[in-house]
mmCIF file of C-alpha atoms and ligand atoms in Angstrom:
data_model
loop_
_atom_site.group_PDB
_atom_site.id
_atom_site.type_symbol
_atom_site.label_atom_id
_atom_site.label_comp_id
_atom_site.label_asym_id
_atom_site.label_seq_id
_atom_site.Cartn_x
_atom_site.Cartn_y
_atom_site.Cartn_z
ATOM 1 C CA MET A 1244 -142.515 22.657 -27.318
ATOM 2 C CA LEU A 1245 -138.820 23.453 -26.874
ATOM 3 C CA ASP A 1246 -137.230 22.425 -23.583
ATOM 4 C CA ILE A 1247 -135.307 25.090 -21.710
ATOM 5 C CA LEU A 1248 -131.910 23.839 -20.576
ATOM 6 C CA THR A 1249 -130.715 24.652 -17.089
ATOM 7 C CA LEU A 1250 -127.402 25.318 -15.384
ATOM 8 C CA GLY A 1251 -124.985 22.435 -15.780
ATOM 9 C CA ASP A 1252 -126.007 21.747 -19.362
ATOM 10 C CA GLU A 1253 -122.944 22.207 -21.559
ATOM 11 C CA PHE A 1254 -124.948 23.877 -24.358
ATOM 12 C CA LEU A 1255 -125.207 26.961 -22.144
ATOM 13 C CA ARG A 1256 -121.424 27.337 -22.250
ATOM 14 C CA GLU A 1257 -120.922 26.905 -25.991
ATOM 15 C CA LYS A 1258 -120.254 29.630 -28.535
ATOM 16 C CA THR A 1259 -122.807 30.212 -31.270
ATOM 17 C CA GLU A 1260 -122.672 30.578 -35.049
ATOM 18 C CA ARG A 1261 -124.117 33.289 -37.248
ATOM 19 C CA ILE A 1262 -127.297 32.477 -39.129
ATOM 20 C CA LYS A 1263 -126.521 32.753 -42.834
ATOM 21 C CA ASP A 1264 -129.452 31.038 -44.456
ATOM 22 C CA PHE A 1265 -132.773 32.763 -43.782
ATOM 23 C CA GLY A 1266 -135.033 29.929 -44.867
ATOM 24 C CA PRO A 1267 -138.548 29.233 -43.611
ATOM 25 C CA GLU A 1268 -137.118 27.363 -40.600
ATOM 26 C CA ILE A 1269 -135.970 30.651 -39.027
ATOM 27 C CA PRO A 1270 -139.410 32.145 -38.317
ATOM 28 C CA VAL A 1271 -140.513 28.695 -37.130
ATOM 29 C CA LEU A 1272 -137.597 28.565 -34.684
ATOM 30 C CA ALA A 1273 -138.242 32.141 -33.510
ATOM 31 C CA ASP A 1274 -141.935 31.382 -32.894
ATOM 32 C CA ALA A 1275 -141.056 28.232 -30.962
ATOM 33 C CA MET A 1276 -138.596 30.197 -28.837
ATOM 34 C CA VAL A 1277 -141.186 32.892 -28.114
ATOM 35 C CA GLU A 1278 -143.672 30.188 -27.127
ATOM 36 C CA ALA A 1279 -141.161 28.493 -24.796
ATOM 37 C CA MET A 1280 -140.218 31.850 -23.238
ATOM 38 C CA GLN A 1281 -143.831 32.890 -22.686
ATOM 39 C CA GLY A 1282 -144.665 29.434 -21.324
ATOM 40 C CA GLU A 1283 -142.154 30.079 -18.543
ATOM 41 C CA ARG A 1284 -143.165 33.739 -18.189
ATOM 42 C CA GLY A 1285 -139.708 34.884 -19.207
ATOM 43 C CA ILE A 1286 -138.824 38.155 -20.915
ATOM 44 C CA GLY A 1287 -135.886 36.849 -22.924
ATOM 45 C CA LEU A 1288 -134.557 33.572 -24.318
ATOM 46 C CA ALA A 1289 -131.441 32.803 -26.360
ATOM 47 C CA GLY A 1290 -130.662 29.948 -28.764
ATOM 48 C CA PRO A 1291 -128.246 28.022 -26.505
ATOM 49 C CA GLN A 1292 -130.944 27.849 -23.815
ATOM 50 C CA VAL A 1293 -132.962 25.611 -26.115
ATOM 51 C CA GLY A 1294 -129.937 23.739 -27.475
ATOM 52 C CA VAL A 1295 -129.646 25.839 -30.645
ATOM 53 C CA LEU A 1296 -126.057 27.059 -31.063
ATOM 54 C CA LYS A 1297 -126.989 29.935 -33.330
ATOM 55 C CA ARG A 1298 -126.927 33.690 -32.865
ATOM 56 C CA ILE A 1299 -130.592 34.269 -32.133
ATOM 57 C CA PHE A 1300 -132.538 35.514 -29.152
ATOM 58 C CA VAL A 1301 -136.065 36.686 -28.454
ATOM 59 C CA VAL A 1302 -137.262 39.396 -26.080
ATOM 60 C CA ASP A 1303 -140.771 40.042 -24.831
ATOM 61 C CA LEU A 1304 -141.290 42.936 -22.453
ATOM 62 C CA PRO A 1305 -144.605 43.400 -20.635
ATOM 63 C CA GLU A 1306 -145.035 46.945 -21.964
ATOM 64 C CA GLU A 1307 -144.548 45.942 -25.599
ATOM 65 C CA LYS A 1308 -147.210 44.569 -27.913
ATOM 66 C CA SER A 1309 -145.242 41.743 -29.434
ATOM 67 C CA ALA A 1310 -142.020 39.839 -28.979
ATOM 68 C CA ARG A 1311 -138.863 40.996 -30.736
ATOM 69 C CA VAL A 1312 -136.432 38.688 -32.519
ATOM 70 C CA PHE A 1313 -132.709 39.479 -32.781
ATOM 71 C CA ILE A 1314 -130.586 37.475 -35.184
ATOM 72 C CA ASN A 1315 -126.807 37.901 -35.532
ATOM 73 C CA PRO A 1316 -126.864 40.794 -33.055
ATOM 74 C CA GLU A 1317 -123.890 43.069 -32.526
ATOM 75 C CA ILE A 1318 -123.815 45.584 -29.721
ATOM 76 C CA LEU A 1319 -122.251 48.593 -31.436
ATOM 77 C CA GLU A 1320 -122.174 51.029 -28.540
ATOM 78 C CA THR A 1321 -122.626 50.935 -24.800
ATOM 79 C CA SER A 1322 -122.937 53.907 -22.447
ATOM 80 C CA GLN A 1323 -120.295 54.759 -19.903
ATOM 81 C CA GLU A 1324 -123.115 55.124 -17.440
ATOM 82 C CA LEU A 1325 -123.734 51.895 -15.568
ATOM 83 C CA ALA A 1326 -126.639 50.673 -13.479
ATOM 84 C CA SER A 1327 -127.281 47.804 -11.124
ATOM 85 C CA TYR A 1328 -130.522 45.915 -11.646
ATOM 86 C CA GLU A 1329 -131.898 42.573 -10.561
ATOM 87 C CA GLU A 1330 -131.667 39.804 -13.154
ATOM 88 C CA GLY A 1331 -132.840 36.256 -13.341
ATOM 89 C CA CYS A 1332 -132.573 33.606 -16.048
ATOM 90 C CA LEU A 1333 -134.867 30.822 -17.239
ATOM 91 C CA SER A 1334 -131.792 28.563 -17.182
ATOM 92 C CA ILE A 1335 -131.177 29.277 -13.480
ATOM 93 C CA PRO A 1336 -134.772 29.266 -12.255
ATOM 94 C CA GLY A 1337 -135.570 30.935 -8.971
ATOM 95 C CA MET A 1338 -132.222 32.736 -8.645
ATOM 96 C CA TYR A 1339 -131.887 36.510 -8.856
ATOM 97 C CA ALA A 1340 -129.048 38.952 -8.347
ATOM 98 C CA ASN A 1341 -128.135 42.535 -9.118
ATOM 99 C CA VAL A 1342 -125.914 42.849 -12.171
ATOM 100 C CA ILE A 1343 -124.046 45.986 -13.224
ATOM 101 C CA ARG A 1344 -124.311 46.851 -16.917
ATOM 102 C CA PRO A 1345 -124.305 49.873 -19.237
ATOM 103 C CA VAL A 1346 -127.607 51.759 -19.196
ATOM 104 C CA TYR A 1347 -127.849 52.577 -22.923
ATOM 105 C CA ILE A 1348 -126.841 50.499 -25.903
ATOM 106 C CA THR A 1349 -126.997 50.591 -29.673
ATOM 107 C CA VAL A 1350 -127.569 47.182 -31.201
ATOM 108 C CA GLN A 1351 -127.641 46.024 -34.770
ATOM 109 C CA ALA A 1352 -129.329 42.762 -35.743
ATOM 110 C CA GLN A 1353 -131.401 41.050 -38.398
ATOM 111 C CA ASP A 1354 -135.058 40.070 -38.272
ATOM 112 C CA VAL A 1355 -136.462 36.622 -39.167
ATOM 113 C CA GLU A 1356 -136.250 37.465 -42.857
ATOM 114 C CA GLY A 1357 -132.672 38.644 -42.628
ATOM 115 C CA LYS A 1358 -133.547 42.329 -42.833
ATOM 116 C CA PRO A 1359 -131.039 44.392 -40.823
ATOM 117 C CA PHE A 1360 -132.159 46.907 -38.215
ATOM 118 C CA THR A 1361 -130.443 49.077 -35.631
ATOM 119 C CA ILE A 1362 -132.005 50.257 -32.393
ATOM 120 C CA LYS A 1363 -130.980 52.336 -29.438
ATOM 121 C CA ALA A 1364 -132.266 50.870 -26.222
ATOM 122 C CA ASP A 1365 -132.316 51.844 -22.586
ATOM 123 C CA GLY A 1366 -134.027 50.622 -19.431
ATOM 124 C CA LEU A 1367 -135.250 47.042 -19.274
ATOM 125 C CA LEU A 1368 -134.882 46.494 -23.029
ATOM 126 C CA ALA A 1369 -131.166 47.386 -22.948
ATOM 127 C CA ARG A 1370 -130.754 45.151 -19.933
ATOM 128 C CA VAL A 1371 -132.440 42.114 -21.511
ATOM 129 C CA ILE A 1372 -130.608 42.524 -24.826
ATOM 130 C CA GLN A 1373 -127.250 42.503 -23.020
ATOM 131 C CA HIS A 1374 -128.229 39.485 -20.918
ATOM 132 C CA GLU A 1375 -129.374 37.532 -23.987
ATOM 133 C CA ASN A 1376 -126.378 38.622 -26.035
ATOM 134 C CA ASP A 1377 -124.171 37.199 -23.280
ATOM 135 C CA HIS A 1378 -125.877 33.811 -23.737
ATOM 136 C CA LEU A 1379 -124.622 33.802 -27.336
ATOM 137 C CA GLN A 1380 -121.029 33.736 -26.025
ATOM 138 C CA GLY A 1381 -121.765 31.148 -23.336
ATOM 139 C CA VAL A 1382 -121.873 33.779 -20.593
ATOM 140 C CA LEU A 1383 -124.489 33.674 -17.814
ATOM 141 C CA PHE A 1384 -125.499 36.527 -15.515
ATOM 142 C CA ILE A 1385 -123.876 34.780 -12.551
ATOM 143 C CA ASP A 1386 -120.514 35.141 -14.334
ATOM 144 C CA ARG A 1387 -120.862 38.897 -13.924
ATOM 145 C CA LEU A 1388 -121.146 38.747 -10.132
ATOM 146 C CA THR A 1389 -118.347 38.790 -7.597
ATOM 147 C CA GLU A 1390 -117.038 35.330 -6.830
ATOM 148 C CA GLU A 1391 -118.540 35.542 -3.370
ATOM 149 C CA LYS A 1392 -122.032 36.323 -4.682
ATOM 150 C CA ARG A 1393 -121.759 33.677 -7.382
ATOM 151 C CA GLU A 1394 -120.801 30.986 -4.878
ATOM 152 C CA LYS A 1395 -123.717 31.969 -2.685
ATOM 153 C CA ILE A 1396 -126.185 31.676 -5.572
ATOM 154 C CA LEU A 1397 -124.757 28.363 -6.740
ATOM 155 C CA LYS A 1398 -125.021 26.905 -3.261
ATOM 156 C CA GLU A 1399 -128.590 28.094 -2.865
ATOM 157 C CA TYR A 1400 -129.485 26.769 -6.316
ATOM 158 C CA GLU A 1401 -128.051 23.359 -5.491
ATOM 159 C CA LYS A 1402 -129.939 23.271 -2.212
ATOM 160 C CA ARG A 1403 -133.224 24.062 -3.951
ATOM 161 C CA GLY A 1404 -132.590 21.365 -6.552
ATOM 162 C CA LYS A 1405 -132.071 18.760 -3.860
ATOM 163 C CA ARG A 1406 -135.222 19.804 -2.041
ATOM 164 C CA LYS A 1407 -137.260 19.274 -5.215
ATOM 165 C CA LYS A 1408 -136.060 15.678 -5.717
HETATM 166 NI NI1 NI B 1260 -130.750 34.078 -19.280
#
């Protein structure tokens, strides 16, 4: 089982590399990521969160039958229309905040076999894709908050961590 890294781990702040070789290890990695995500009841998980500095993330929404895998994703278009919606992150467990993002996106990516696909997404799917895509550049949802809100979350997170010990 893959371990999910949490805030403070430097892997979460690293940039990632494109996947060029679509060998049998890619579906194995994707499956392991889906398993780790579902084990924590998450709806998205990106490579850096499991210490893999590659451009891959997985998404599993409650209303969809199976998890989706995005490899080497590029967000081609984003809507001008923005929305605020509550986000959390398996790497910052227990913390939630409203994040403003475009409502609609067009994203291009490859599947586990390297086959390219393009989708238009809105709603929760668009939201999760943007959150996970951020992870691939070392960006966390707290980076998209005002400094005041970020400080508040970080303080609360630290307090919770101390209580657990
Ligand atoms: Ni996250």
